[in-house]
Coordinates of C-alpha atoms and ligand atoms in Angstrom, one line a residue:
Chain A
M1 CA 16.9 -27.6 -4.6
L2 CA 19.6 -27.2 -1.8
A3 CA 21.9 -25.8 -4.2
E4 CA 19.0 -22.9 -4.6
S5 CA 18.5 -22.7 -1.1
I6 CA 22.4 -21.6 -0.1
R7 CA 22.3 -19.4 -3.1
V8 CA 24.5 -15.8 -2.1
Q9 CA 23.9 -14.1 -4.8
P10 CA 20.0 -12.1 -4.5
A11 CA 17.9 -12.8 -7.3
A12 CA 17.6 -10.5 -10.4
G13 CA 15.0 -7.7 -9.3
D14 CA 16.2 -8.1 -5.6
R15 CA 16.9 -4.7 -4.2
S16 CA 17.1 -5.6 -0.5
V17 CA 21.0 -5.6 -0.7
R18 CA 21.2 -2.1 -2.3
A19 CA 18.5 -0.7 -0.2
R20 CA 20.3 -1.9 3.0
Q21 CA 23.3 -0.3 2.0
V22 CA 21.4 3.0 1.5
L23 CA 20.4 2.6 4.7
V24 CA 24.0 2.5 6.2
L25 CA 25.0 5.4 4.3
L26 CA 21.9 7.4 5.4
S27 CA 22.7 6.8 9.0
L28 CA 26.2 7.9 8.3
M29 CA 25.0 11.1 6.9
L30 CA 22.8 12.1 9.5
G31 CA 25.6 11.9 12.1
A32 CA 27.8 13.9 9.9
V33 CA 24.7 16.7 9.6
S34 CA 24.2 16.0 13.1
I35 CA 27.8 16.9 14.3
A36 CA 27.5 20.0 11.6
S37 CA 24.5 21.5 13.0
M38 CA 26.0 21.4 16.8
T39 CA 28.9 23.5 15.8
V40 CA 27.4 25.9 13.6
G41 CA 25.5 29.1 15.2
A42 CA 25.8 32.6 16.1
S43 CA 27.3 32.4 19.3
G44 CA 30.8 31.1 17.6
V45 CA 31.0 28.6 20.6
A46 CA 32.9 25.7 19.2
L47 CA 31.6 22.2 20.1
F48 CA 35.1 20.2 19.9
P49 CA 37.1 22.3 22.1
A50 CA 34.2 22.3 24.7
L51 CA 33.7 18.8 24.5
G52 CA 37.4 17.7 25.0
R53 CA 37.3 20.1 28.1
A54 CA 34.2 18.4 29.4
L55 CA 35.7 14.9 29.0
S56 CA 38.9 16.3 30.6
G57 CA 36.9 16.9 33.7
E58 CA 37.0 20.7 33.1
A59 CA 34.0 22.8 33.8
L60 CA 32.2 24.5 30.8
A61 CA 31.6 28.3 30.7
L62 CA 27.9 29.3 31.5
Q63 CA 27.5 30.4 27.9
E64 CA 29.3 27.3 26.3
R65 CA 26.6 25.1 28.6
V66 CA 23.8 27.5 27.5
V67 CA 24.6 27.3 23.6
L68 CA 25.2 23.8 23.6
L69 CA 22.4 22.2 25.8
D70 CA 20.0 24.6 25.9
I71 CA 19.9 25.9 22.1
R72 CA 21.5 23.6 20.3
L73 CA 21.0 20.3 21.3
P74 CA 17.1 20.6 21.6
R75 CA 17.0 22.5 18.2
L76 CA 19.0 19.3 16.6
L77 CA 16.7 16.8 18.6
T78 CA 14.0 18.9 17.0
G79 CA 15.1 19.0 13.7
I80 CA 15.7 15.1 13.6
L81 CA 12.1 14.4 15.1
V82 CA 10.5 16.9 12.9
G83 CA 12.2 16.0 9.5
A84 CA 11.9 12.5 10.5
A85 CA 8.0 12.7 11.3
L86 CA 7.3 14.7 7.9
A87 CA 9.3 12.3 5.5
V88 CA 7.9 9.2 7.2
S89 CA 4.1 10.5 7.3
G90 CA 4.5 11.4 3.5
A91 CA 5.9 8.0 2.7
V92 CA 2.7 6.2 4.7
M93 CA 0.4 8.5 3.2
Q94 CA 1.6 8.0 -0.3
G95 CA 1.1 4.2 0.6
L96 CA -2.0 4.1 1.7
F97 CA -3.3 6.9 -1.3
R98 CA -1.4 4.2 -3.7
N99 CA -0.1 7.7 -4.9
P100 CA 3.3 9.1 -5.2
L101 CA 1.7 12.8 -4.9
A102 CA -0.1 12.2 -1.6
D103 CA 1.8 14.5 0.9
P104 CA 0.2 16.0 4.2
G105 CA 1.3 19.3 3.3
I106 CA -0.1 19.4 -0.1
V107 CA -3.4 17.8 0.3
G108 CA -4.4 20.1 3.2
V109 CA -3.6 17.7 6.4
G110 CA -0.9 19.9 7.4
A111 CA -3.1 22.9 7.3
G112 CA -5.9 20.9 9.3
A113 CA -3.1 20.0 11.5
G114 CA -2.0 23.8 11.6
L115 CA -5.6 25.1 12.2
G116 CA -5.8 22.7 15.4
A117 CA -2.5 24.2 16.7
V118 CA -4.0 27.9 15.9
L119 CA -6.9 27.3 18.0
A120 CA -5.5 26.1 20.6
I121 CA -2.9 28.6 21.0
V122 CA -5.6 31.1 20.9
L123 CA -8.5 29.5 22.4
G124 CA -6.3 27.9 24.9
A125 CA -5.4 30.8 26.7
M126 CA -10.0 30.9 27.5
L127 CA -9.5 27.3 29.0
P128 CA -10.1 27.6 33.0
A129 CA -6.9 27.5 34.8
S130 CA -8.1 23.7 36.4
L131 CA -8.1 22.2 32.8
A132 CA -4.9 24.3 31.0
A133 CA -3.0 22.8 34.3
I134 CA -3.6 19.2 32.7
T135 CA -3.6 19.7 29.3
G136 CA 0.1 21.9 30.1
P137 CA 2.1 22.4 27.0
H138 CA 0.4 19.2 25.7
L139 CA -2.8 21.0 24.4
V140 CA -1.1 22.6 21.1
P141 CA 0.5 19.1 19.8
I142 CA -2.7 17.3 20.6
A143 CA -5.2 19.8 19.1
A144 CA -2.4 19.7 16.2
F145 CA -3.1 15.8 16.0
L146 CA -6.7 15.9 16.0
G147 CA -6.7 18.7 13.1
G148 CA -4.4 16.3 11.1
W149 CA -6.4 13.4 12.1
G150 CA -9.7 14.8 11.3
S151 CA -8.9 16.1 7.7
T152 CA -6.9 12.7 7.0
L153 CA -10.1 11.0 7.3
V154 CA -12.0 13.8 5.1
L155 CA -9.7 13.4 2.5
Y156 CA -9.7 9.6 2.7
R157 CA -13.7 9.7 2.1
V158 CA -13.9 12.1 -0.3
S159 CA -11.0 10.7 -2.8
T160 CA -11.3 7.1 -2.5
R161 CA -13.6 4.7 -3.7
Q162 CA -13.0 0.7 -3.6
G163 CA -9.3 1.6 -2.4
R164 CA -8.6 3.5 -5.4
T165 CA -7.8 7.1 -5.6
S166 CA -8.5 9.9 -8.0
V167 CA -5.7 12.6 -7.7
A168 CA -7.5 15.3 -8.7
T169 CA -10.2 14.5 -6.6
M170 CA -7.4 14.3 -3.6
L171 CA -5.6 17.8 -4.4
L172 CA -9.0 19.8 -5.1
A173 CA -10.0 18.5 -1.9
G174 CA -6.9 19.6 -0.3
I175 CA -7.3 23.1 -1.7
A176 CA -10.6 23.4 -0.5
M177 CA -9.6 22.0 3.2
G178 CA -6.5 24.4 3.0
A179 CA -8.8 27.1 2.2
L180 CA -11.4 26.4 5.0
A181 CA -8.5 25.9 7.3
G182 CA -6.9 29.0 6.1
A183 CA -9.8 31.0 6.6
L184 CA -10.5 29.9 10.2
T185 CA -7.1 30.6 11.1
G186 CA -7.6 34.3 9.9
L187 CA -10.6 34.4 12.1
M188 CA -8.2 33.3 14.9
V189 CA -5.9 36.2 14.1
Y190 CA -8.6 38.5 14.5
I191 CA -9.2 37.4 18.1
A192 CA -5.4 36.8 19.2
D193 CA -3.8 39.4 21.4
D194 CA -0.2 40.9 20.5
Q195 CA 1.9 37.8 22.4
Q196 CA -0.3 35.1 20.3
L197 CA -0.1 37.3 17.1
R198 CA 3.5 36.8 17.5
D199 CA 3.6 33.1 18.3
L200 CA 1.2 32.6 15.1
T201 CA 3.2 34.8 12.4
F202 CA 6.2 33.1 13.5
W203 CA 5.3 29.6 13.7
G204 CA 2.9 29.8 10.3
L205 CA 6.1 30.2 8.7
G206 CA 7.6 27.1 10.0
S207 CA 11.2 27.3 11.8
L208 CA 12.7 25.3 14.7
A209 CA 14.2 28.6 16.2
G210 CA 11.5 28.0 18.9
A211 CA 13.0 24.7 20.0
S212 CA 13.0 23.8 23.7
W213 CA 12.9 21.1 26.1
T214 CA 9.4 21.4 27.0
K215 CA 8.0 21.4 23.2
I216 CA 10.4 18.4 22.9
A217 CA 8.6 16.8 25.7
A218 CA 5.1 17.6 24.6
S219 CA 5.9 16.6 21.0
A220 CA 8.3 13.7 21.0
P221 CA 6.2 11.0 22.4
I222 CA 3.5 11.4 19.5
I223 CA 6.3 11.2 17.0
L224 CA 8.2 8.5 18.7
L225 CA 5.1 6.4 18.6
A226 CA 4.1 7.2 15.4
L227 CA 7.7 6.0 14.3
I228 CA 7.2 2.8 16.2
A229 CA 4.1 2.2 14.2
A230 CA 5.3 2.6 10.9
P231 CA 7.3 -0.3 10.5
A232 CA 4.6 -2.2 11.3
L233 CA 2.7 -0.9 8.5
A234 CA 5.4 -1.6 6.0
R235 CA 4.2 -5.2 4.7
A236 CA 0.2 -3.9 4.5
L237 CA 1.3 -0.7 2.4
N238 CA 3.5 -3.1 0.3
A239 CA 0.4 -5.0 -0.1
F240 CA -1.8 -2.3 -0.9
T241 CA 0.2 -1.3 -4.0
L242 CA -2.0 -4.1 -5.8
G243 CA -4.7 -2.7 -4.4
E244 CA -6.8 -3.2 -1.3
A245 CA -8.7 -6.5 -2.5
A246 CA -5.4 -7.7 -3.4
A247 CA -4.0 -7.0 -0.2
A248 CA -6.8 -8.6 1.8
H249 CA -6.5 -11.8 -0.2
L250 CA -2.9 -12.0 1.1
G251 CA -4.2 -12.1 4.6
I252 CA -3.5 -7.9 5.5
P253 CA -6.2 -6.8 7.9
V254 CA -7.0 -4.1 5.6
Q255 CA -9.2 -2.1 7.5
R256 CA -7.3 -1.9 10.6
M257 CA -3.9 -1.4 8.8
K258 CA -5.6 2.0 7.2
N259 CA -7.0 2.9 10.5
I260 CA -3.1 2.4 11.9
A261 CA -2.2 4.5 8.6
I262 CA -4.3 7.2 9.0
L263 CA -3.5 7.7 12.9
T264 CA 0.3 7.5 12.2
V265 CA 0.2 10.2 9.5
A266 CA -2.1 12.5 11.7
G267 CA 0.1 11.7 14.8
A268 CA 3.3 12.8 13.0
T269 CA 2.2 15.4 11.0
G270 CA 0.4 16.9 14.0
A271 CA 3.1 16.5 16.3
A272 CA 5.5 18.1 13.7
V273 CA 3.6 21.2 12.9
A274 CA 3.0 21.7 16.3
I275 CA 6.7 22.3 17.2
S276 CA 8.0 23.8 14.1
G277 CA 4.7 25.4 12.0
G278 CA 4.2 24.6 8.2
I279 CA 7.5 23.2 6.9
G280 CA 6.7 22.0 3.5
F281 CA 7.7 19.4 0.5
I282 CA 10.3 17.4 2.9
G283 CA 7.0 14.5 3.2
I284 CA 7.0 14.4 -0.9
V285 CA 10.5 15.2 -1.9
V286 CA 12.5 12.5 0.4
P287 CA 10.3 9.3 -0.4
H288 CA 10.6 10.3 -4.1
L289 CA 14.2 10.6 -3.7
L290 CA 14.2 7.5 -2.0
R291 CA 12.3 5.3 -4.5
L292 CA 14.5 6.4 -7.2
A293 CA 17.4 5.3 -5.0
M294 CA 16.5 1.9 -3.7
G295 CA 12.7 1.1 -4.7
P296 CA 9.5 1.4 -3.1
D297 CA 9.3 -1.8 -0.7
H298 CA 8.1 0.1 2.5
R299 CA 10.4 -2.3 4.7
Y300 CA 13.2 -0.3 3.6
L301 CA 11.4 3.0 2.7
L302 CA 10.2 3.9 6.1
P303 CA 13.3 3.8 8.1
A304 CA 14.9 5.3 5.5
A305 CA 12.5 8.4 4.6
A306 CA 13.1 9.1 8.8
L307 CA 16.6 9.2 8.5
L308 CA 16.7 11.4 5.2
G309 CA 13.8 13.3 6.2
A310 CA 16.1 14.4 9.5
T311 CA 18.9 14.8 7.6
L312 CA 17.7 17.0 4.8
L313 CA 15.8 19.2 7.6
L314 CA 19.0 19.5 9.5
G315 CA 20.4 20.7 6.6
A316 CA 18.0 23.2 5.7
D317 CA 18.1 24.5 9.5
M318 CA 21.6 25.1 8.8
I319 CA 21.3 27.1 5.3
A320 CA 18.7 29.0 7.2
R321 CA 20.9 29.8 10.5
V322 CA 23.9 31.2 8.0
I323 CA 22.5 32.5 4.9
V324 CA 21.3 35.8 6.6
A325 CA 23.8 35.2 9.9
P326 CA 23.4 36.7 12.2
A327 CA 19.4 36.9 11.7
E328 CA 17.9 33.7 10.5
L329 CA 15.3 32.6 7.7
P330 CA 12.2 30.8 8.4
I331 CA 13.5 27.2 7.7
G332 CA 10.0 26.6 5.8
I333 CA 11.1 29.5 3.2
V334 CA 14.2 27.0 2.8
T335 CA 12.5 23.8 2.3
A336 CA 10.0 25.6 -0.2
V337 CA 12.8 27.2 -2.2
L338 CA 14.2 24.0 -2.7
G339 CA 11.2 21.4 -2.5
A340 CA 9.1 23.1 -5.0
P341 CA 11.0 22.5 -7.8
V342 CA 11.5 19.2 -7.3
F343 CA 7.6 18.6 -7.2
L344 CA 7.2 20.3 -10.0
W345 CA 9.7 18.1 -11.6
I346 CA 8.1 15.1 -10.5
L347 CA 4.9 16.3 -12.2
L348 CA 6.7 17.0 -15.3
K349 CA 7.6 13.0 -15.2
R350 CA 4.1 11.9 -14.6
R351 CA 2.5 14.1 -17.5
G352 CA -0.1 11.8 -19.0
L353 CA -0.4 9.3 -15.7
V354 CA -2.4 12.2 -13.8
D355 CA -5.4 9.6 -13.0
M356 CA -3.2 7.1 -11.4
Chain B
M1 CA -14.3 -29.1 -0.7
L2 CA -15.8 -25.6 -1.0
D3 CA -19.3 -25.5 -0.4
A4 CA -21.7 -22.1 -1.1
H5 CA -25.2 -22.4 -0.4
N6 CA -27.8 -20.0 -1.7
I7 CA -25.6 -17.2 -2.1
T8 CA -27.3 -13.9 -2.6
V9 CA -25.3 -10.6 -3.5
E10 CA -26.6 -7.0 -3.4
L11 CA -23.8 -4.5 -4.6
G12 CA -25.3 -0.7 -4.9
R13 CA -29.0 -1.2 -4.5
K14 CA -28.9 -3.8 -7.0
R15 CA -29.5 -7.8 -6.7
I16 CA -26.5 -8.9 -8.2
L17 CA -27.0 -13.1 -7.3
H18 CA -30.1 -14.8 -6.9
G19 CA -29.5 -17.7 -4.4
V20 CA -26.3 -19.3 -6.2
D21 CA -25.2 -22.8 -5.0
F22 CA -22.0 -23.4 -6.1
T23 CA -19.6 -26.7 -5.1
A24 CA -16.0 -27.3 -5.9
R25 CA -14.0 -30.1 -5.0
P26 CA -10.4 -30.1 -4.2
G27 CA -8.2 -32.5 -7.1
E28 CA -10.5 -31.0 -9.9
L29 CA -10.6 -27.8 -12.1
T30 CA -14.0 -26.4 -11.8
A31 CA -14.9 -23.6 -14.4
I32 CA -17.4 -20.8 -13.9
V33 CA -18.5 -19.7 -17.4
G34 CA -21.7 -17.6 -18.5
H35 CA -22.4 -14.6 -20.5
N36 CA -20.7 -11.0 -19.4
G37 CA -22.5 -9.4 -16.7
S38 CA -23.8 -13.2 -15.5
G39 CA -22.1 -12.5 -12.3
K40 CA -19.1 -14.8 -12.3
T41 CA -16.8 -12.5 -10.7
T42 CA -19.4 -11.8 -8.4
L43 CA -19.7 -15.1 -7.5
L44 CA -16.2 -15.4 -6.8
R45 CA -15.7 -12.3 -5.2
A46 CA -18.0 -13.5 -2.4
M47 CA -16.3 -17.0 -2.5
T48 CA -12.8 -15.1 -1.6
G49 CA -14.4 -13.0 1.0
E50 CA -14.1 -9.9 -0.6
I51 CA -17.7 -8.9 -0.5
P52 CA -20.3 -9.4 1.9
Y53 CA -23.3 -12.4 0.8
R54 CA -26.3 -13.6 2.2
G55 CA -26.1 -17.4 2.6
R56 CA -23.4 -19.7 3.8
I57 CA -19.9 -20.3 2.0
M58 CA -18.0 -23.7 3.6
L59 CA -14.2 -23.6 2.8
D60 CA -12.9 -27.5 3.7
G61 CA -15.5 -27.4 6.7
D62 CA -14.8 -24.1 8.2
D63 CA -17.5 -21.0 7.6
L64 CA -15.5 -18.4 5.7
R65 CA -17.1 -15.2 7.5
A66 CA -15.1 -17.3 10.7
L67 CA -12.0 -17.3 8.9
P68 CA -9.7 -14.2 9.5
P69 CA -7.6 -12.7 6.8
A70 CA -4.1 -14.1 7.9
L71 CA -5.6 -17.8 8.1
L72 CA -7.8 -17.5 4.9
A73 CA -4.6 -16.3 3.2
E74 CA -2.8 -19.4 4.1
R75 CA -5.3 -21.7 2.6
R76 CA -6.4 -19.9 -1.0
A77 CA -4.8 -17.4 -3.3
V78 CA -6.8 -15.3 -5.7
L79 CA -5.7 -13.7 -9.0
A80 CA -8.2 -10.9 -10.0
Q81 CA -9.4 -10.0 -13.6
A82 CA -6.8 -7.3 -13.6
T83 CA -4.4 -5.7 -11.3
T84 CA -2.6 -2.1 -11.4
L85 CA 0.3 -1.3 -9.6
A86 CA 0.8 2.1 -7.6
F87 CA 4.5 2.0 -7.5
P88 CA 7.6 1.2 -9.8
F89 CA 8.0 -2.6 -8.3
T90 CA 10.4 -5.2 -10.2
V91 CA 8.9 -8.3 -11.1
H92 CA 10.8 -9.8 -8.6
E93 CA 9.5 -8.0 -5.7
V94 CA 6.0 -8.1 -7.1
V95 CA 6.0 -12.0 -6.8
R96 CA 7.8 -12.0 -3.4
L97 CA 4.9 -10.4 -2.2
G98 CA 3.1 -13.9 -2.4
L99 CA 5.5 -15.1 -0.1
T100 CA 3.3 -14.8 3.3
G101 CA 2.4 -17.3 6.0
Q102 CA 3.4 -21.0 5.4
S103 CA 4.9 -20.3 1.9
A104 CA 7.5 -18.3 3.8
L105 CA 8.4 -20.6 6.2
L106 CA 9.2 -23.4 3.5
P107 CA 12.9 -24.4 3.0
G108 CA 14.2 -22.5 0.1
A109 CA 11.6 -20.3 0.5
E110 CA 13.5 -17.1 -1.1
T111 CA 13.9 -19.1 -4.7
L112 CA 10.2 -19.3 -4.9
P113 CA 9.7 -16.1 -6.6
E114 CA 12.2 -17.1 -9.5
R115 CA 10.5 -20.8 -9.7
A116 CA 7.2 -19.4 -9.9
L117 CA 8.5 -17.1 -12.5
H118 CA 10.2 -19.9 -14.5
R119 CA 6.6 -21.7 -14.3
V120 CA 4.8 -19.0 -16.0
G121 CA 7.4 -18.5 -18.4
L122 CA 8.8 -15.8 -17.3
E123 CA 12.3 -16.5 -16.4
G124 CA 14.9 -13.6 -16.7
F125 CA 12.2 -11.1 -15.7
G126 CA 13.1 -10.4 -12.3
G127 CA 14.9 -7.3 -12.9
R128 CA 11.8 -5.7 -15.3
F129 CA 9.6 -3.2 -13.8
V130 CA 6.1 -4.8 -13.6
Q131 CA 4.5 -1.4 -15.3
E132 CA 6.9 -1.5 -18.3
L133 CA 5.7 -4.9 -19.3
S134 CA 2.9 -6.0 -21.6
G135 CA -0.8 -6.7 -20.5
G136 CA -0.3 -10.7 -21.0
E137 CA 3.1 -10.4 -19.3
Q138 CA 1.8 -8.4 -16.3
Q139 CA -1.5 -11.3 -15.8
R140 CA 1.4 -14.0 -15.5
V141 CA 3.6 -11.9 -12.9
H142 CA 0.6 -12.1 -11.2
L143 CA 0.0 -15.4 -11.3
A144 CA 3.8 -16.5 -9.9
R145 CA 2.6 -14.2 -7.1
V146 CA -0.8 -16.3 -6.4
L147 CA 1.4 -19.4 -7.2
V148 CA 4.2 -18.4 -4.5
Q149 CA 1.3 -17.8 -1.9
V150 CA -0.3 -21.3 -1.9
W151 CA 3.1 -23.2 -3.2
Q152 CA 2.0 -26.5 -1.8
P153 CA -1.2 -28.2 -3.0
V154 CA -1.8 -29.9 -0.1
T155 CA -0.3 -28.7 3.3
D156 CA -0.7 -30.9 6.4
G157 CA -3.8 -32.9 4.7
Q158 CA -5.5 -29.7 3.8
A159 CA -6.1 -28.5 0.2
R160 CA -5.3 -25.4 -0.9
W161 CA -7.2 -23.3 -3.4
L162 CA -6.7 -21.3 -6.5
F163 CA -9.4 -18.6 -7.5
L164 CA -8.7 -17.6 -11.1
D165 CA -10.7 -14.7 -12.7
E166 CA -10.3 -15.1 -16.2
P167 CA -6.6 -16.2 -16.1
V168 CA -5.8 -16.6 -19.7
A169 CA -8.4 -13.7 -21.1
S170 CA -5.1 -11.7 -22.2
L171 CA -2.5 -14.5 -23.2
D172 CA -1.8 -15.8 -26.6
I173 CA -2.5 -19.5 -27.3
G174 CA 0.6 -20.9 -26.1
H175 CA 0.8 -19.3 -22.9
Q176 CA -3.2 -20.1 -22.4
L177 CA -2.3 -23.7 -22.6
Q178 CA 0.7 -23.3 -20.4
V179 CA -1.3 -21.5 -17.8
M180 CA -4.2 -24.0 -18.0
R181 CA -1.7 -27.1 -17.6
L182 CA -0.6 -24.8 -14.3
A183 CA -3.8 -24.8 -13.3
A184 CA -4.3 -28.8 -14.0
D185 CA -1.1 -29.7 -12.1
F186 CA -2.2 -27.9 -9.4
A187 CA -5.2 -29.6 -8.9
R188 CA -3.8 -33.2 -10.0
A189 CA -1.6 -32.9 -7.2
G190 CA -4.8 -32.4 -5.0
G191 CA -5.2 -28.5 -4.6
G192 CA -8.9 -27.3 -5.8
V193 CA -8.6 -24.6 -8.5
I194 CA -11.8 -22.5 -9.5
A195 CA -11.4 -20.6 -12.7
V196 CA -14.0 -18.2 -14.5
M197 CA -13.4 -18.7 -18.0
H198 CA -14.6 -17.2 -21.6
D199 CA -13.3 -20.0 -23.9
L200 CA -15.3 -23.0 -23.8
N201 CA -13.0 -25.1 -25.8
L202 CA -10.3 -24.4 -23.1
T203 CA -13.0 -25.3 -20.6
A204 CA -14.0 -28.6 -22.1
M205 CA -10.0 -29.4 -22.3
F206 CA -9.1 -29.1 -18.7
A207 CA -12.1 -28.6 -16.4
Q208 CA -13.5 -31.5 -14.7
S209 CA -16.6 -29.7 -13.7
V210 CA -18.5 -26.8 -14.8
T211 CA -20.9 -24.2 -13.3
L212 CA -22.7 -21.9 -16.2
M213 CA -24.4 -18.6 -15.3
M214 CA -27.0 -16.7 -16.8
G215 CA -28.4 -13.5 -15.2
G216 CA -27.2 -13.8 -11.6
Q217 CA -28.2 -17.4 -11.4
V218 CA -26.8 -21.0 -12.2
L219 CA -28.2 -22.2 -15.4
A220 CA -26.6 -25.9 -15.0
A221 CA -23.8 -27.1 -13.0
G222 CA -21.9 -30.6 -13.4
P223 CA -19.3 -32.6 -15.4
V224 CA -18.4 -30.8 -18.7
S225 CA -20.3 -33.3 -20.7
Q226 CA -23.6 -32.8 -19.1
V227 CA -23.5 -29.3 -19.4
F228 CA -22.2 -28.3 -22.4
T229 CA -24.7 -29.3 -24.9
S230 CA -25.8 -27.6 -27.9
A231 CA -29.3 -26.2 -26.5
T232 CA -28.2 -25.3 -22.9
L233 CA -25.1 -23.5 -24.4
S234 CA -27.0 -21.4 -27.0
A235 CA -29.4 -20.8 -24.3
A236 CA -26.5 -19.2 -21.9
Y237 CA -24.8 -17.2 -24.8
D238 CA -28.2 -16.6 -26.8
C239 CA -26.7 -17.2 -30.2
D240 CA -26.3 -20.4 -32.1
L241 CA -23.8 -23.2 -30.7
K242 CA -23.0 -26.5 -31.9
V243 CA -21.2 -29.1 -29.6
S244 CA -19.6 -31.4 -31.5
T245 CA -18.1 -35.1 -30.6
P246 CA -15.7 -36.6 -30.8
P247 CA -13.6 -33.8 -31.5
P248 CA -9.9 -34.5 -32.6
G249 CA -8.8 -35.1 -29.2
G250 CA -11.7 -36.7 -27.6
G251 CA -14.2 -34.7 -25.2
V252 CA -16.6 -32.1 -26.7
F253 CA -15.4 -29.6 -28.7
L254 CA -17.8 -26.6 -30.2
L255 CA -18.1 -24.2 -33.0
P256 CA -20.0 -20.7 -33.2
Q257 CA -22.3 -21.0 -35.9
A258 CA -22.4 -17.8 -38.0
V259 CA -26.1 -16.7 -38.9
A260 CA -26.4 -15.4 -42.2
Ligands
ATP1 N1 -19.4 -2.9 -7.8 C1 -20.8 -3.0 -8.6 N2 -21.8 -2.1 -8.2 C2 -23.1 -2.5 -8.9 N3 -23.2 -3.2 -9.9 C3 -22.1 -4.2 -10.3 C4 -20.9 -3.9 -9.6 N4 -20.2 -5.0 -9.9 C5 -20.6 -5.8 -10.5 N5 -21.9 -5.1 -10.8 C6 -22.9 -5.9 -11.7 O1 -23.1 -7.4 -11.2 C7 -23.4 -7.9 -12.8 C8 -22.1 -8.9 -12.6 O2 -21.2 -8.6 -12.9 P1 -20.4 -9.6 -12.5 O3 -18.5 -8.7 -12.6 O4 -19.8 -10.5 -11.8 O5 -20.0 -10.3 -14.0 P2 -19.1 -11.4 -14.7 O6 -19.9 -12.6 -15.4 O7 -18.2 -11.3 -14.3 O8 -18.9 -10.4 -16.4 P3 -17.6 -10.5 -17.6 O9 -17.5 -11.5 -18.0 O10 -18.0 -9.4 -18.3 O11 -16.1 -10.3 -16.6 C9 -23.1 -7.1 -13.7 O12 -24.5 -6.6 -14.3 C10 -22.5 -5.8 -13.4 O13 -22.9 -4.5 -14.2
MG2 MG1 -15.9 -10.5 -14.7

């Protein structure tokens, strides 16, 4: 028995060592792509020479300071926050629904959050000044969070019976909610004035170009809260894979964990949508790739999703910035072009298992 | 001691259990038998805290309703009639899910999954994907997970319980005997075992006590030799059954009577 307990080799089927290696690799990748993202840009400002001079005590030119600190750095942080939030909310939602196809963007939660944000942009202007002063820049992310929360609750109610989800019902409910949110968003477009209209269009396609310290300050707390809550869900999500009843038998307080999971999904999706609009497919592609690489254990899957989500979004953002430079493509187009085929590929591989 | 008194369960708008009394003692294997739909699974689900019930269930002196999920999970583990898996977990990873609470703190806890797999005859299966195993193999994986959860039948003088819903229904005869012996060993070491069974001969071989259900009520309960009589069983299952004693091994033994 003693000999057994001091074994060094992991048991067959124990993928935790590999998962840790993947986590290290992903951290390195995120570091590399972050540096690249700080170096690439239309202005031609170079990161390393500027850094070198700053370190040796020289003052930077105004243009360098503005480009690096007020344009590229907030954009980098926004990319990391949004990418991590989208991927983690996808992974949590899939664990909660016990289904690898559940993604906030696909099943209408993103649309619900978007509607909340649009309502806030258009109707927020009509708020009395005293109230607007209180909510300030937080109004849009909070409204997006509430929209995402409402739609997750509706979706869960409609598509889940006794802890089992019907994929068909879930996807159809997502279509219905997406259509409703779309219609109401269209209605808002009618009421919107010119400036709001520009905000809405730009934002609807999904972009990091609007990144600013103000927006980060407004959304980061919600996203960070969700990212901190996620690891606490790992054990519960692992147990949910056996079904709700079995999870309860393993000592999981099921209802409380479900509520936390729904709030996490809504918070992360809502805040991400509020800063960057509708960026799709990160939430489904990232967890899927990771499950192939290291298995579905949420103790590793959730942090890995945050890292890979951030990395992929920064990568997509660089493509969006350079491919039609000096103009730039909305990043939502890049993620859709890369992500939609992967989604189809997942569907293709799962044919015959559609009611799981 | 598990003591359920006057248990009534309604699911949907239908009353499924009508004032059932049930007791099981640690150190024994208590079987619940009865026709399909007689309420065996429903009674088990009430006693594991899975569904609401009227009446009172005491587990070793504590009211079941007063025990939070984490404490309850320390004292009993539950094997469901069937379990499906949502994601491609390996056998090792699923069995490891049973490593919660006290069993996670045992010395050598990390080796428990492999030892449990050995006990259910699945050594060498750790790296396989559960979704790619046969039905009987999957059922034994979950049994191993449940064993890990209550690895020690008695902890700090308190018995731990195994609730098994048809643990051998999908197993071949060799593995049926292996699993029943496992359950019997658990009981012999001081733990409590409550098993829903369809095979009456296996029940007669391994159970000390049996509760026979019919239409949501208890038809008879007590030692196997008292409950398993030709008249009672024939009434409970609505067919001709003949109990023969003594059978080859001693105890009771029964044969269905062909109706020509
Ligand atoms: N969720 C439910 N809603 C309504 N009725 C139910 C539900 N679950 C079970 N029943 C009914 O309750 C009765 C008892 O079911 P239960 O599953 O307890 O039977 P059982 O004795 O375990 O049967 P089996 O031997 O087939 O497993 C059945 O008539 C069944 O149709
Ligand atoms: Mg049953």
